[in-house]
Tab-separated table of C-alpha atoms in Angstrom:
chain	number	residue	atom	x	y	z
A	664	MET	CA	-224.753	36.994	96.338
A	665	PRO	CA	-226.089	39.298	93.602
A	666	ARG	CA	-224.658	39.061	90.134
A	667	VAL	CA	-222.558	42.041	89.027
A	668	PRO	CA	-222.886	42.925	85.355
A	669	LEU	CA	-219.733	42.237	83.329
A	670	LYS	CA	-219.542	45.911	82.277
A	671	VAL	CA	-218.955	46.905	85.919
A	672	ALA	CA	-216.956	43.899	87.072
A	673	LEU	CA	-214.252	44.090	84.395
A	674	PRO	CA	-213.276	47.777	84.991
A	675	ALA	CA	-213.375	47.169	88.736
A	676	ALA	CA	-211.031	44.196	88.379
A	677	VAL	CA	-208.641	46.279	86.264
A	678	LEU	CA	-208.605	48.997	88.930
A	679	ILE	CA	-207.948	46.465	91.672
A	680	LEU	CA	-205.083	44.912	89.707
A	681	ALA	CA	-203.634	48.319	88.866
A	682	ALA	CA	-203.820	49.409	92.488
A	683	GLY	CA	-202.146	46.184	93.520
A	684	GLY	CA	-199.372	46.839	90.997
A	685	CYS	CA	-198.889	50.334	92.379
A	686	SER	CA	-198.651	49.166	95.929
A	687	SER	CA	-196.156	46.465	95.087
A	688	ALA	CA	-194.099	49.021	93.159
A	689	ALA	CA	-194.016	51.194	96.236
A	690	VAL	CA	-192.689	48.288	98.252
A	691	GLN	CA	-189.932	47.588	95.771
A	692	SER	CA	-187.197	50.145	95.999
A	693	THR	CA	-183.813	50.610	94.497
A	694	PRO	CA	-181.171	50.052	97.121
A	695	THR	CA	-179.314	53.201	98.067
A	696	PRO	CA	-175.574	52.721	98.217
A	697	ALA	CA	-174.254	52.918	101.721
A	698	THR	CA	-172.383	56.073	102.547
A	699	PRO	CA	-168.798	55.195	103.302
A	700	PRO	CA	-167.744	56.059	106.812
A	701	SER	CA	-165.951	59.343	106.994
A	702	THR	CA	-162.284	59.110	107.603
A	703	PRO	CA	-160.372	61.856	109.292
A	704	SER	CA	-158.447	63.869	106.782
A	705	ALA	CA	-154.736	64.067	107.079
A	706	PRO	CA	-153.411	67.435	108.152
A	707	SER	CA	-152.384	69.400	105.137
A	708	SER	CA	-149.468	71.720	104.942
A	709	PRO	CA	-150.355	74.934	103.199
A	710	GLY	CA	-147.158	74.992	101.137
A	711	PRO	CA	-145.824	78.097	99.472
A	712	PRO	CA	-148.419	80.705	98.458
A	713	SER	CA	-147.860	79.999	94.754
A	714	ALA	CA	-148.774	76.321	95.279
A	715	ARG	CA	-152.004	76.977	97.146
A	716	PRO	CA	-155.218	77.434	95.174
A	717	SER	CA	-156.989	80.663	95.996
A	718	ALA	CA	-160.326	80.284	97.743
A	719	ALA	CA	-161.191	83.951	97.365
A	720	THR	CA	-163.382	85.208	94.558
A	721	ALA	CA	-163.512	88.873	93.630
A	722	GLN	CA	-166.372	90.364	91.649
A	723	ILE	CA	-166.763	93.105	89.059
A	724	VAL	CA	-170.286	94.179	88.125
A	725	ILE	CA	-171.126	95.756	84.782
A	726	ASP	CA	-174.004	98.207	85.096
A	727	ASN	CA	-174.961	101.342	83.179
A	728	PHE	CA	-172.010	100.825	80.778
A	729	ALA	CA	-169.448	100.917	83.603
A	730	PHE	CA	-167.311	98.438	85.563
A	731	SER	CA	-167.797	98.513	89.337
A	732	PRO	CA	-165.334	98.708	90.891
A	733	ALA	CA	-163.343	100.109	87.995
A	734	ASN	CA	-160.097	99.570	89.922
A	735	LEU	CA	-159.757	96.231	91.696
A	736	THR	CA	-156.806	94.770	93.614
A	737	VAL	CA	-156.504	90.973	93.884
A	738	HIS	CA	-153.937	88.291	94.641
A	739	ALA	CA	-152.193	86.398	91.863
A	740	GLY	CA	-154.307	83.419	90.784
A	741	GLU	CA	-157.484	84.717	92.439
A	742	SER	CA	-160.796	84.030	90.682
A	743	ILE	CA	-162.663	87.077	89.440
A	744	THR	CA	-166.331	86.853	88.483
A	745	VAL	CA	-167.758	89.431	86.087
A	746	VAL	CA	-171.536	89.912	86.308
A	747	ASN	CA	-173.385	91.753	83.527
A	748	HIS	CA	-176.399	93.705	84.804
A	749	ASP	CA	-176.699	95.727	81.589
A	750	SER	CA	-179.146	95.143	78.761
A	751	THR	CA	-176.364	94.527	76.231
A	752	THR	CA	-173.344	92.244	75.847
A	753	HIS	CA	-169.937	93.326	77.206
A	754	THR	CA	-166.424	91.919	77.611
A	755	LEU	CA	-163.698	92.479	80.167
A	756	THR	CA	-160.426	92.201	78.277
A	757	ALA	CA	-156.849	93.036	79.285
A	758	ARG	CA	-155.318	95.751	77.080
A	759	PRO	CA	-152.629	95.739	75.897
A	760	GLY	CA	-151.781	92.060	75.845
A	761	SER	CA	-153.846	88.986	76.478
A	762	ALA	CA	-153.521	88.368	80.215
A	763	PHE	CA	-157.282	87.735	80.544
A	764	ASP	CA	-160.480	88.006	78.525
A	765	THR	CA	-163.995	86.994	79.529
A	766	GLY	CA	-165.210	86.865	75.954
A	767	PRO	CA	-168.772	88.112	75.405
A	768	VAL	CA	-170.843	88.233	78.612
A	769	ASN	CA	-174.528	88.459	77.707
A	770	PRO	CA	-177.093	90.448	79.727
A	771	GLY	CA	-177.909	88.740	83.023
A	772	GLN	CA	-174.961	86.338	82.665
A	773	SER	CA	-171.561	86.104	84.318
A	774	ALA	CA	-168.073	84.887	83.466
A	775	THR	CA	-165.108	84.007	85.652
A	776	PHE	CA	-161.411	84.339	84.926
A	777	THR	CA	-158.221	83.866	86.910
A	778	ALA	CA	-155.995	86.809	87.780
A	779	PRO	CA	-152.538	86.609	86.196
A	780	ALA	CA	-149.797	84.883	88.179
A	781	THR	CA	-147.441	87.813	87.629
A	782	PRO	CA	-147.977	90.784	89.954
A	783	GLY	CA	-148.551	94.080	88.193
A	784	THR	CA	-151.127	96.523	86.885
A	785	TYR	CA	-153.383	95.326	84.079
A	786	PRO	CA	-155.598	97.879	82.323
A	787	TYR	CA	-158.758	96.387	80.822
A	788	VAL	CA	-161.583	97.475	78.498
A	789	CYS	CA	-164.848	96.291	77.041
A	790	THR	CA	-163.877	95.476	73.461
A	791	ILE	CA	-167.447	96.237	72.353
A	792	HIS	CA	-167.676	99.615	74.155
A	793	ALA	CA	-164.214	101.223	74.240
A	794	SER	CA	-165.337	103.930	76.677
A	795	MET	CA	-165.629	101.275	79.389
A	796	HIS	CA	-162.302	100.693	81.112
A	797	GLY	CA	-160.709	99.837	84.430
A	798	THR	CA	-157.564	98.514	86.082
A	799	LEU	CA	-156.818	95.171	87.724
A	800	THR	CA	-153.892	95.308	90.159
A	801	VAL	CA	-152.374	91.947	91.019
A	802	HIS	CA	-150.269	91.458	94.182
């Protein structure tokens, strides 16, 4: 058998050992916890409307310094997402009063608030741009 110079043999041995380490690492795996068997859920009674969480989500889009739709009707407790498509920050704030307020919604961002529990008509404005206004009607 021919003699292999030490300069070649040593790097080759390192590569072989490294490759062996990689392959053994691939064999070793972290056990994945078993998924518990699914159990049938108990039938749920819907309960009174005030006790049920609302699954619906309404949306108001801010674009070109206007709320769309400007007048929105929702159910008490419904989630409302406000999406800002403008190039500047806006708010959607109940006026008068403090029934809801998104706080500043930056360009390209959104905020979500919950409609008041008390039915009624709630005027709102952008506190940064007073010419922007609308009405939230809660049933």
